[in-house]
PDB file of C-alpha atoms and ligand atoms in Angstrom:
ATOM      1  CA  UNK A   1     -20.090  -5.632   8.255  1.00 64.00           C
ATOM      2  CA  UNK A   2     -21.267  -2.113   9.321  1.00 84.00           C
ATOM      3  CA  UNK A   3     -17.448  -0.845  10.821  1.00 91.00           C
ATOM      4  CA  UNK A   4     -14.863  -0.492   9.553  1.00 95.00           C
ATOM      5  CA  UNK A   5     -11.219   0.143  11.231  1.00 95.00           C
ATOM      6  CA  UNK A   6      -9.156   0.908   8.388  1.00 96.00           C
ATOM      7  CA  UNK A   7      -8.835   2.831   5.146  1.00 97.00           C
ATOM      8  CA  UNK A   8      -6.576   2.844   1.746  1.00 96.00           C
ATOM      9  CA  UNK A   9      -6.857   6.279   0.592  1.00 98.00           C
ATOM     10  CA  UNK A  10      -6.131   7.026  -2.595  1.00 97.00           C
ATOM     11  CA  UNK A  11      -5.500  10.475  -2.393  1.00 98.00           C
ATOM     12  CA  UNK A  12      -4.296  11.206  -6.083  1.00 97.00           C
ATOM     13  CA  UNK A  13      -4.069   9.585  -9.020  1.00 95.00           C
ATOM     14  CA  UNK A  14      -1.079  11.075 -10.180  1.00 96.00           C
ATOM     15  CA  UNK A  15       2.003   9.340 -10.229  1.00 96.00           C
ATOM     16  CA  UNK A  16       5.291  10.321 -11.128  1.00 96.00           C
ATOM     17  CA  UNK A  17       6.501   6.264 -12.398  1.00 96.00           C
ATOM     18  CA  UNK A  18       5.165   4.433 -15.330  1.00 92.00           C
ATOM     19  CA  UNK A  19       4.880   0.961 -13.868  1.00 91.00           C
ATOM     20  CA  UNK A  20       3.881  -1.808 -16.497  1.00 89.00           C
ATOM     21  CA  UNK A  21       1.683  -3.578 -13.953  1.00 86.00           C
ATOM     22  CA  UNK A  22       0.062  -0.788 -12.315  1.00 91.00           C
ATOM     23  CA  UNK A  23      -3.996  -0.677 -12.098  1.00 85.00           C
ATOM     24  CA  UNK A  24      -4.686   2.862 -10.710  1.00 81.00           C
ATOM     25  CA  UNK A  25      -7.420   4.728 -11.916  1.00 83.00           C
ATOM     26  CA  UNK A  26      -7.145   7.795 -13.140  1.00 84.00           C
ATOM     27  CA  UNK A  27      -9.757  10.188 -11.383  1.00 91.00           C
ATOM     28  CA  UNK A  28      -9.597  13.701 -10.152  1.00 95.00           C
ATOM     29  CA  UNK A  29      -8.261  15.192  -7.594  1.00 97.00           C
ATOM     30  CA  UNK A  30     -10.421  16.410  -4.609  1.00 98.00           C
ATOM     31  CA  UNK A  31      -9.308  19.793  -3.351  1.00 98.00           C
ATOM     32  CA  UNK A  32      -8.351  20.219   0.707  1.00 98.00           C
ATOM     33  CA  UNK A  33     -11.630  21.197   2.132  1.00 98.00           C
ATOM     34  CA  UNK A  34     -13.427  18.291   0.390  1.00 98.00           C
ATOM     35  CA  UNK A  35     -11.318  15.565   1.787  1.00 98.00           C
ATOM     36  CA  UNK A  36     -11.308  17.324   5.286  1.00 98.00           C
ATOM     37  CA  UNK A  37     -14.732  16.772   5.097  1.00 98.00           C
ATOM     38  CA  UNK A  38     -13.862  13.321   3.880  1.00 98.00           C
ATOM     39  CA  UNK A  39     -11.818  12.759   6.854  1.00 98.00           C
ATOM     40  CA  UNK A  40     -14.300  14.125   9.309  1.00 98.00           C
ATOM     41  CA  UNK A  41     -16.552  11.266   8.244  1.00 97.00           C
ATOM     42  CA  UNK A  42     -14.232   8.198   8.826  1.00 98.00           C
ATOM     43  CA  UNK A  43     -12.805  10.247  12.447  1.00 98.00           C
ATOM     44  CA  UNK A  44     -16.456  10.546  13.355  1.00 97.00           C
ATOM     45  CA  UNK A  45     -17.187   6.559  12.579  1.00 97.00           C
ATOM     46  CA  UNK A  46     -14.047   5.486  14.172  1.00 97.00           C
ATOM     47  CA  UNK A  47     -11.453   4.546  11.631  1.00 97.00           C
ATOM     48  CA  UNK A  48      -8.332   3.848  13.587  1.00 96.00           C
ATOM     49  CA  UNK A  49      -5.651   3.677  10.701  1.00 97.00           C
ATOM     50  CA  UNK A  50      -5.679   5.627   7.452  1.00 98.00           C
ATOM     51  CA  UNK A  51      -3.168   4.697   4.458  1.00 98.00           C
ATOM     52  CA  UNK A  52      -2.097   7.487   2.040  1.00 98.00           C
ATOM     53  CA  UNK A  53      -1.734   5.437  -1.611  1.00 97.00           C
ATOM     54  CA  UNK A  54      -1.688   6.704  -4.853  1.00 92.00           C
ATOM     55  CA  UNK A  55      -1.295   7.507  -7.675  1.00 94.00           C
ATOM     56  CA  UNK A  56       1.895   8.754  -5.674  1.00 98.00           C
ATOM     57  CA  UNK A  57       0.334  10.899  -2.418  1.00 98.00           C
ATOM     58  CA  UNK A  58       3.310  13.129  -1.853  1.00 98.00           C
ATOM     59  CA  UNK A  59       2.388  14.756  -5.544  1.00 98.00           C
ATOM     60  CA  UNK A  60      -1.053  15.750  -4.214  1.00 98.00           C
ATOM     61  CA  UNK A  61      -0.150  19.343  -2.739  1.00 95.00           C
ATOM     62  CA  UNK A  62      -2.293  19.540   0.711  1.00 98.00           C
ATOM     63  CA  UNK A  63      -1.399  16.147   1.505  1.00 98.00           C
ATOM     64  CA  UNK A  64       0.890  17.085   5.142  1.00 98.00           C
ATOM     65  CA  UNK A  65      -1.634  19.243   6.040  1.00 98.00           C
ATOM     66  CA  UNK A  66      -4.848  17.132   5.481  1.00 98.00           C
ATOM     67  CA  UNK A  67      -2.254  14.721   7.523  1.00 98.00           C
ATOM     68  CA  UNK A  68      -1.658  17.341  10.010  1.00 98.00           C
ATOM     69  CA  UNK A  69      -5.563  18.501  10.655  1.00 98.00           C
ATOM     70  CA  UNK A  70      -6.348  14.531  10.928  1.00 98.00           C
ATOM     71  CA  UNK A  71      -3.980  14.497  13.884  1.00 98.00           C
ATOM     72  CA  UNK A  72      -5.093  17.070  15.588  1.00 98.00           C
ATOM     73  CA  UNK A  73      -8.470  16.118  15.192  1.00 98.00           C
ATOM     74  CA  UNK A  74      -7.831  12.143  16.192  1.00 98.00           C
ATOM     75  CA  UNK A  75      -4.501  11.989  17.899  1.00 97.00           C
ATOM     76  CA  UNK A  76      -4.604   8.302  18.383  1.00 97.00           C
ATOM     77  CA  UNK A  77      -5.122   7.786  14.378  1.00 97.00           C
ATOM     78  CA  UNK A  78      -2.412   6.075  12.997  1.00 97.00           C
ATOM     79  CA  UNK A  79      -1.176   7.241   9.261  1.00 98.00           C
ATOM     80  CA  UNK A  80       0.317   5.411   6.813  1.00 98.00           C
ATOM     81  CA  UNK A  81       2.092   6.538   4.249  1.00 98.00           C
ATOM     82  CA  UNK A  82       2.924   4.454   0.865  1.00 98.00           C
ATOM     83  CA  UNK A  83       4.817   5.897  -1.305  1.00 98.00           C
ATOM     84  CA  UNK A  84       7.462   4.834  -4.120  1.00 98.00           C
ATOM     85  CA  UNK A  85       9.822   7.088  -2.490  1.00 98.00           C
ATOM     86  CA  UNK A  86      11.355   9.526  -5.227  1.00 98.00           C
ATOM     87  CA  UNK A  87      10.049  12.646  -3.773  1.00 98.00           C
ATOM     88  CA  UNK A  88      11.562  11.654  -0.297  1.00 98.00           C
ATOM     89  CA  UNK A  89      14.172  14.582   0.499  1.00 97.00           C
ATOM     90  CA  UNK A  90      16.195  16.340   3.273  1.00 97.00           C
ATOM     91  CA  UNK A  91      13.175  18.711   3.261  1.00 96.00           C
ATOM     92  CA  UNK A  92      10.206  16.235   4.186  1.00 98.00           C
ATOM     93  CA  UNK A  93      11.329  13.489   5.649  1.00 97.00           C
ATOM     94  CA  UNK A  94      11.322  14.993   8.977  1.00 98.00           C
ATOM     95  CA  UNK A  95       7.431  16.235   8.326  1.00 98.00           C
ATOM     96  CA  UNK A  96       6.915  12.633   7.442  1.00 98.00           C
ATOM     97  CA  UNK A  97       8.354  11.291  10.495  1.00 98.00           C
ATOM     98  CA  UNK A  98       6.466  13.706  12.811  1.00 98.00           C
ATOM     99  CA  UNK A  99       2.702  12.738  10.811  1.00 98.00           C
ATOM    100  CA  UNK A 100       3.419   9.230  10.199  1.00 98.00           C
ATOM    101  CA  UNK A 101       3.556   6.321  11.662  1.00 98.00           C
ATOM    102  CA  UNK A 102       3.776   4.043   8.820  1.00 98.00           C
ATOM    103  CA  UNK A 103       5.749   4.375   6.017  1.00 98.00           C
ATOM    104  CA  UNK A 104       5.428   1.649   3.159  1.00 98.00           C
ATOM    105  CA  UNK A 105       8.092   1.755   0.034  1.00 98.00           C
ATOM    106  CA  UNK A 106       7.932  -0.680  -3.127  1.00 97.00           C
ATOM    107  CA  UNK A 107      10.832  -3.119  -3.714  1.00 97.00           C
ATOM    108  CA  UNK A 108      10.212  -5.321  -6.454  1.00 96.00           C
ATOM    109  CA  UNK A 109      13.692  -6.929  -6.892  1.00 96.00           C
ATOM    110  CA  UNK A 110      17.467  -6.617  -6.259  1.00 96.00           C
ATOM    111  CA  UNK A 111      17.831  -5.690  -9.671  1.00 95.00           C
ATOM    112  CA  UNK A 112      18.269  -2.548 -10.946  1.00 96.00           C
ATOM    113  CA  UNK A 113      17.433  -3.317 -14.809  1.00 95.00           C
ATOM    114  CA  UNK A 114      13.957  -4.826 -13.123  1.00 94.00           C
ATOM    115  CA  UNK A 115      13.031  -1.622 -11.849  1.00 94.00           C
ATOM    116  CA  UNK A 116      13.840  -0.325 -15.000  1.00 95.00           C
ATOM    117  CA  UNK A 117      12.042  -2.278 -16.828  1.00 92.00           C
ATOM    118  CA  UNK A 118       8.515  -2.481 -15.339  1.00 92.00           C
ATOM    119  CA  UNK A 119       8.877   1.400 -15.534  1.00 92.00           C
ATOM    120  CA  UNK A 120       9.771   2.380 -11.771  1.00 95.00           C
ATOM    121  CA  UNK A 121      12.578   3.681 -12.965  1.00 95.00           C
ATOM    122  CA  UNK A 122      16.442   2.907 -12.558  1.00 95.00           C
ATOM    123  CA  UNK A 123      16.722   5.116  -9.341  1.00 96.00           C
ATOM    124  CA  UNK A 124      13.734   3.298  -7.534  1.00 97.00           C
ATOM    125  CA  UNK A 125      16.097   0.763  -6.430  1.00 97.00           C
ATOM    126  CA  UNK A 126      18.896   2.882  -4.935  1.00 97.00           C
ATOM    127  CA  UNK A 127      16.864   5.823  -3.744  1.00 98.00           C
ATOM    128  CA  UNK A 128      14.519   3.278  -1.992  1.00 98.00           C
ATOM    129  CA  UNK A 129      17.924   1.664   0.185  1.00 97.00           C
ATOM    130  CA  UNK A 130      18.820   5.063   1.273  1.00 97.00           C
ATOM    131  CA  UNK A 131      14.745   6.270   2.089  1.00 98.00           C
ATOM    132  CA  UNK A 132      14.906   2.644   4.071  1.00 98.00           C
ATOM    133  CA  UNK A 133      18.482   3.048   5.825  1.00 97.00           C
ATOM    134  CA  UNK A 134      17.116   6.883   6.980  1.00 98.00           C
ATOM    135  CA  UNK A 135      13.981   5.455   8.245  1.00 98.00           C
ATOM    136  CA  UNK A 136      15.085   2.799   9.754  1.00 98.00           C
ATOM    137  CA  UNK A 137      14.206   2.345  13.597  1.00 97.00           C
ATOM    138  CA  UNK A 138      12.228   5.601  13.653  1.00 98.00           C
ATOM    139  CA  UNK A 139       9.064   4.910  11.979  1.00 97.00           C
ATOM    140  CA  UNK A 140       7.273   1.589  11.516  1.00 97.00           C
ATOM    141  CA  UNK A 141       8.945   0.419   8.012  1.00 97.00           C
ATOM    142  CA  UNK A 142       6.934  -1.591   5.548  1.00 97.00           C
ATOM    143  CA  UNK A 143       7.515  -3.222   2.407  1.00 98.00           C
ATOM    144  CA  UNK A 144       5.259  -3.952  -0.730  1.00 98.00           C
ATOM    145  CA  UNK A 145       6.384  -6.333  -3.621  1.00 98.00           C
ATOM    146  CA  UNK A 146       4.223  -6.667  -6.751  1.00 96.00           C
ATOM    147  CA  UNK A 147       4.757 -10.608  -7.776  1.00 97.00           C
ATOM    148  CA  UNK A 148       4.432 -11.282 -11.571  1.00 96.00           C
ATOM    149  CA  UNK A 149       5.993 -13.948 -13.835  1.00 94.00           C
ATOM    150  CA  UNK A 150       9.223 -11.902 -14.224  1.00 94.00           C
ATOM    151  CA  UNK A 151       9.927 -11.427 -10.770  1.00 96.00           C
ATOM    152  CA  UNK A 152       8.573 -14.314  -8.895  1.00 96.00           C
ATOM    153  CA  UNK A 153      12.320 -15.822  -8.640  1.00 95.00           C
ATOM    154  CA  UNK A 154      13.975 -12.790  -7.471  1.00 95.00           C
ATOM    155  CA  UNK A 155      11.573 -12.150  -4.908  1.00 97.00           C
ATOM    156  CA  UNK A 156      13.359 -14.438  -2.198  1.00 96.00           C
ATOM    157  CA  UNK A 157      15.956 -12.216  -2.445  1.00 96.00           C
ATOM    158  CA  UNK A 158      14.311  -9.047  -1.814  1.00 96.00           C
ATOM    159  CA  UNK A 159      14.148 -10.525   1.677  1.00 96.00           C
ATOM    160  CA  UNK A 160      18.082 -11.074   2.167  1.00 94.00           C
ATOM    161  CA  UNK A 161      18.403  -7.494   1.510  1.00 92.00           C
ATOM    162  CA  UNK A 162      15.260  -6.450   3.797  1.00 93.00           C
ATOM    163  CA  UNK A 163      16.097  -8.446   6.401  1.00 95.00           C
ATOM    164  CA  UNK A 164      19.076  -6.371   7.831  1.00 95.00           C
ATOM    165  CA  UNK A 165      16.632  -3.547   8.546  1.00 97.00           C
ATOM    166  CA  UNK A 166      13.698  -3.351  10.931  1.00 96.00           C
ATOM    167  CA  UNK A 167      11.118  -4.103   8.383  1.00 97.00           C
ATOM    168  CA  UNK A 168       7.933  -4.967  10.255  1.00 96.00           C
ATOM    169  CA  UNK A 169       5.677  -5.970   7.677  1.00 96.00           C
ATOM    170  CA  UNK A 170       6.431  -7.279   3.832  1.00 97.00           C
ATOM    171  CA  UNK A 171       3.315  -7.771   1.694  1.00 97.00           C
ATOM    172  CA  UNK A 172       3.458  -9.365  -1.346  1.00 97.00           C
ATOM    173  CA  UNK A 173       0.821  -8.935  -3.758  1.00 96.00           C
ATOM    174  CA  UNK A 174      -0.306 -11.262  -6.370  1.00 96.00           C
ATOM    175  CA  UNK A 175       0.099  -9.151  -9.783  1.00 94.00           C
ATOM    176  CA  UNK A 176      -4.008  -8.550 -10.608  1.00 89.00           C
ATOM    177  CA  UNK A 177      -4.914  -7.995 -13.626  1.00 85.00           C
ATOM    178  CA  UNK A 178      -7.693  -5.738 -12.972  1.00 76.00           C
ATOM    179  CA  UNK A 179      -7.591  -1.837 -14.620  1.00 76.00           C
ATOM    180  CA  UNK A 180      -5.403   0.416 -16.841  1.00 80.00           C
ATOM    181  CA  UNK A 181      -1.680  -0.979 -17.696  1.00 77.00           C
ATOM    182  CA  UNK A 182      -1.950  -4.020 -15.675  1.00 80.00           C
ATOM    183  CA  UNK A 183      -5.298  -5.577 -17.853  1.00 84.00           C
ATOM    184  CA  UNK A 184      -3.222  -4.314 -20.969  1.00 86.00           C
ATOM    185  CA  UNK A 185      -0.171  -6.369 -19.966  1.00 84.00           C
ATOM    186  CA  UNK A 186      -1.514  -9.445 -18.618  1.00 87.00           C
ATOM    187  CA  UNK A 187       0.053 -12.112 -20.197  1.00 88.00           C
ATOM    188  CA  UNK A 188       3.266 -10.526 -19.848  1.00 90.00           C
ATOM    189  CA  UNK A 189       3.185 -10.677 -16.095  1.00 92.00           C
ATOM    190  CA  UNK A 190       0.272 -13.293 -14.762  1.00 94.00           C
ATOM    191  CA  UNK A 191       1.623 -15.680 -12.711  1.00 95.00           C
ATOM    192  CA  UNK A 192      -0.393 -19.445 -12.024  1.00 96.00           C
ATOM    193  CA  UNK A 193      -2.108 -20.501  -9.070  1.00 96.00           C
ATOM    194  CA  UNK A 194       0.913 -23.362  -8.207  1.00 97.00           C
ATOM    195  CA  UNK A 195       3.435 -20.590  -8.710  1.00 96.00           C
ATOM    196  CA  UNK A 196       1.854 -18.456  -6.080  1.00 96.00           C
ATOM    197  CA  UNK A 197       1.361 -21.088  -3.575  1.00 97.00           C
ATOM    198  CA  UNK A 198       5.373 -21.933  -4.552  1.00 97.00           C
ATOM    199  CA  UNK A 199       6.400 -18.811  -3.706  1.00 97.00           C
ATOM    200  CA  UNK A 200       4.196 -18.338  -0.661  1.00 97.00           C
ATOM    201  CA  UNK A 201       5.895 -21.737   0.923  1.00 97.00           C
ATOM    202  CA  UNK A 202       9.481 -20.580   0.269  1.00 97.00           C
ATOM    203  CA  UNK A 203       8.830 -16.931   1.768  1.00 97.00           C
ATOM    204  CA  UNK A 204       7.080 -18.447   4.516  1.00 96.00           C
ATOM    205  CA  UNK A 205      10.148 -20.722   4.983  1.00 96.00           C
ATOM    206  CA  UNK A 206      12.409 -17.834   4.882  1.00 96.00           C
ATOM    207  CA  UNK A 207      11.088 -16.006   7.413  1.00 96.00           C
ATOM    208  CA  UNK A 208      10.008 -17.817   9.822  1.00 92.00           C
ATOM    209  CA  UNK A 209      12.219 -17.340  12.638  1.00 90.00           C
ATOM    210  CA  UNK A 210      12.058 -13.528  11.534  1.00 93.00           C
ATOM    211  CA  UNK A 211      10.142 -10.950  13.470  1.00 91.00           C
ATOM    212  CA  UNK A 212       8.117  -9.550  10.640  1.00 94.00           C
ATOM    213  CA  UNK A 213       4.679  -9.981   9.440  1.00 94.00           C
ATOM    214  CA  UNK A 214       4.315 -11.176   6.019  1.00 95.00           C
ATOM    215  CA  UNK A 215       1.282 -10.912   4.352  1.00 94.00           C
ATOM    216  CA  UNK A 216      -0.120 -12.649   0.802  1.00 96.00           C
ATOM    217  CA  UNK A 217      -2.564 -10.346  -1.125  1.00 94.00           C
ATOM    218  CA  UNK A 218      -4.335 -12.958  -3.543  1.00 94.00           C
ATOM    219  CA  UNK A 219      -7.191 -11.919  -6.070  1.00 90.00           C
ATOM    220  CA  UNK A 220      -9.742 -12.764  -3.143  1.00 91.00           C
ATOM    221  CA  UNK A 221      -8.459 -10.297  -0.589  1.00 90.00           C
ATOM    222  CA  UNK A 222      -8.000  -7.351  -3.692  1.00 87.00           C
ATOM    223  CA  UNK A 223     -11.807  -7.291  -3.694  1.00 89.00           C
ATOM    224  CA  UNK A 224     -12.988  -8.124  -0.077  1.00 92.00           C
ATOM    225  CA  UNK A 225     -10.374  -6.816   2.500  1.00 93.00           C
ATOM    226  CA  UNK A 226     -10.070  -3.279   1.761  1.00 93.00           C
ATOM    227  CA  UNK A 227     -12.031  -0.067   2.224  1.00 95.00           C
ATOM    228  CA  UNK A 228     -10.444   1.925  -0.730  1.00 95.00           C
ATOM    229  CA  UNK A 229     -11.504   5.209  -1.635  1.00 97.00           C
ATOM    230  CA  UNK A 230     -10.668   6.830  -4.528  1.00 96.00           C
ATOM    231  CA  UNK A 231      -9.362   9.979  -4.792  1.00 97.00           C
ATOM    232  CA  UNK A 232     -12.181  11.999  -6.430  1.00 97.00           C
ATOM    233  CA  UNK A 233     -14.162  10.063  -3.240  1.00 97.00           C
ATOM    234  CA  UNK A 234     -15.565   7.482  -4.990  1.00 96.00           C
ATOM    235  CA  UNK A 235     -15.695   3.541  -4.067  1.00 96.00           C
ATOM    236  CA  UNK A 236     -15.979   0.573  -6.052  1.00 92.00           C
ATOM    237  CA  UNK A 237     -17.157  -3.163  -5.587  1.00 88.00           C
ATOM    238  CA  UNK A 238     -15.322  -5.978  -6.686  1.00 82.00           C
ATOM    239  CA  UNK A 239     -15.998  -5.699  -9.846  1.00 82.00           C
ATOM    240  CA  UNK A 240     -14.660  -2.351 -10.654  1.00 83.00           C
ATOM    241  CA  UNK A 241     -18.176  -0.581 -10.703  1.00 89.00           C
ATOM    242  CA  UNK A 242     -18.795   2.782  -8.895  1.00 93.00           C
ATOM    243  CA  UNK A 243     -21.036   1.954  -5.760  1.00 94.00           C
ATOM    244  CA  UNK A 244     -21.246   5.026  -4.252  1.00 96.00           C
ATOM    245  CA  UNK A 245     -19.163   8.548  -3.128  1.00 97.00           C
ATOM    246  CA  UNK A 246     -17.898   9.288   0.328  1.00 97.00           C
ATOM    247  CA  UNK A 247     -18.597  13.052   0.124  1.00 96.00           C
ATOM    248  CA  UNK A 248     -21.906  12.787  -0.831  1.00 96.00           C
ATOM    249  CA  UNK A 249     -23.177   9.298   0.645  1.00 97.00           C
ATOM    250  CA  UNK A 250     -22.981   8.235   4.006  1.00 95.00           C
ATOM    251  CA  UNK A 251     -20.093   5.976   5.121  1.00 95.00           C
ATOM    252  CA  UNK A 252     -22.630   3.324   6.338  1.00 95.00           C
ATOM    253  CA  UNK A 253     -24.009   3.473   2.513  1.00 95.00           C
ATOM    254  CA  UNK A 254     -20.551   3.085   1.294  1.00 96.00           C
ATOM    255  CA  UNK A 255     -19.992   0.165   3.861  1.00 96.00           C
ATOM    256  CA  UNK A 256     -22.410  -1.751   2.528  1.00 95.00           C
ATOM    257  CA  UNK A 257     -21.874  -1.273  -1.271  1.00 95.00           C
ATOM    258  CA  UNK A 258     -18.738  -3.398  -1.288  1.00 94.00           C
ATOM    259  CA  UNK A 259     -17.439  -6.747  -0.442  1.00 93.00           C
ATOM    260  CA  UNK A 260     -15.230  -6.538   2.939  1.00 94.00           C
ATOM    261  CA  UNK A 261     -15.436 -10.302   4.021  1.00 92.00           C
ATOM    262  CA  UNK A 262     -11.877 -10.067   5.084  1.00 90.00           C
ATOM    263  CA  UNK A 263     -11.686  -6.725   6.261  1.00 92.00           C
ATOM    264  CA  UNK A 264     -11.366  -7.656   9.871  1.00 85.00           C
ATOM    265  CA  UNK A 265      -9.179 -11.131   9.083  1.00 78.00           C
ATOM    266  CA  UNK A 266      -6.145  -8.804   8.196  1.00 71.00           C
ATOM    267  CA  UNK A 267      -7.000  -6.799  11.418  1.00 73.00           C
ATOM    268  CA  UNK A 268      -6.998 -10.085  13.663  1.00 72.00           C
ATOM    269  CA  UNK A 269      -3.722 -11.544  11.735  1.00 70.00           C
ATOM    270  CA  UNK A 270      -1.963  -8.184  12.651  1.00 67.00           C
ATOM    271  CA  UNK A 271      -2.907  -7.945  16.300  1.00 72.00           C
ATOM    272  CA  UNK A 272      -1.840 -11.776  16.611  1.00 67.00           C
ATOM    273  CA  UNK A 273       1.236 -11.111  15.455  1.00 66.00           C
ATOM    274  CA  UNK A 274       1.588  -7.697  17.768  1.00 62.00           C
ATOM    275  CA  UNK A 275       0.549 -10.335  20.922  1.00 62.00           C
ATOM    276  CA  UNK A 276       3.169 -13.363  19.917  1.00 60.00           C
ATOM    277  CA  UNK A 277       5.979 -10.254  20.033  1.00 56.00           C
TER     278      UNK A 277
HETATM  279  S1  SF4 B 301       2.018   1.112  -9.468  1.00 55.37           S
HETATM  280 FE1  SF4 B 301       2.093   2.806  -8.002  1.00 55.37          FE
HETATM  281  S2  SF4 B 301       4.094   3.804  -8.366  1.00 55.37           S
HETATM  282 FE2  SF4 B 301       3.660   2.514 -10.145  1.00 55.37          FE
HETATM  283  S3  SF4 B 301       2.686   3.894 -11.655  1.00 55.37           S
HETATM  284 FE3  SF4 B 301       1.059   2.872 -10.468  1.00 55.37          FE
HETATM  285  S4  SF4 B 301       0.591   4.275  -8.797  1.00 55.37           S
HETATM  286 FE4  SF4 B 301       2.595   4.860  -9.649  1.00 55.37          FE
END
């Protein structure tokens, strides 16, 4: 692997929910000129789609107009943005519309006391319907769910309430024990190898005469799929140990200090699914 095509940036750790299961970590910020720089590194390789993650990326300050100078620079970039949606409002959404071209929200269940009780709050739910029903059909809509033993039933549902909108991709990822709250709570939320595979076979039933792309994030595409930086600029291999920083090391160096195996499988699985539309 010496290219990559796409990049998870995780442009602050800050976050403004508590979620039980989350595994951020819990670096620095970088200031604007520093990921500008960052940026002009993966334009100048040829990244073709950057994801804004968190932490939550509409608390770091500069993030529209880091967004805005990566357009201008690379028109043809595509931007993601994945957010859990509280700070969506009457005055950004339109900014948000006109500098992204993803936007990704978190749905872990129809229930209300769920939300609650993983820590996302009890408005994630309801402020989430309404981000989705004013986004709908004028951005590309995506949908993460985090699947853990307390959820894993509900999640079916999730897609009877998704599927009325124009969702266009749903990931579900395996709940991964790796960093922070989500090693601390582990036996709270792990779920077993036959339960994922269970629930993978009914969602796959579900959908399958649905135009959406679902994707499965297992343990094995955590560590070798994605190009995740940090948002102090660091990058880590699979097993959670610092392998090098974008600012200061060159992207090829920080290509091949992780694992990305799969990087270009998720590629190929979206571009099939953009050819059988
Ligand atoms: S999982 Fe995401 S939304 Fe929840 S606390 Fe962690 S960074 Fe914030």
């Amino acid at each position: 692997m010496n290219r990559i095509y796409s990049v998870c940036w995780n442009i602050t750790e800050k976050c403004n929910e508590l979620c039980e299961f989350c595994y951020r970590t819990l670096a620095e910020d970088l200031s604007l000129a520093e990921n500008k720089a960052i940026a002009d590194k993966l334009i100048e390789h040829g990244v073709e789609k950057i994801t804004f993650a968190g932490g939550e990326p509409l608390l770091y300050k500069n993030l529209f107009e880091l967004a805005e100078y990566i357009k201008t620079q690379k028109p043809s970039i595509l931007l993601s943005l994945t957010t859990n949606g509280l700070l969506i409002n009457k005055n950004n959404r339109e900014t948000i519309l006109r500098l992204f071209d993803w936007i990704t929200f978190d749905l872990e269940s129809t229930s209300v006391e769920y939300h609650k009780m993983v820590g996302r709050g009890e408005k994630h739910l309801s402020k989430n319907v309404d981000n989705i029903l004013f986004f709908n059909n004028k951005i590309n809509l995506k949908i993460n769910t985090v699947a853990t033993k307390q959820n894993i039933n509900d999640i079916p549902y999730i897609w009877e309430l998704i599927k009325r909108f124009n969702i266009k991709r749903w990931k579900i990822f395996r709940y991964y024990p790796i960093n922070f709250k989500a090693q601390d709570n582990e036996d709270y939320f792990s779920i077993t190898d036959e339960d994922y595979k269970n629930l993978k076979d009914r969602i796959m039933i579900i959908t399958k005469d649905a135009n959406v792309q679902i994707d499965f994030n297992d343990f094995e595409d955590f560590r070798t799929t994605y190009f995740s930086i940090f948002s102090n600029g660091t990058l880590k291999d699979n097993t959670g140990n610092v392998t090098c920083n974008i600012l200061q090391d060159s992207i090829a160096e920080c290509i091949s200090s992780i694992d990305l195996t799969n990087h270009m499988t998720r590629k190929k699985a979206y571009e099939k699914f953009i050819d059988k539309k």
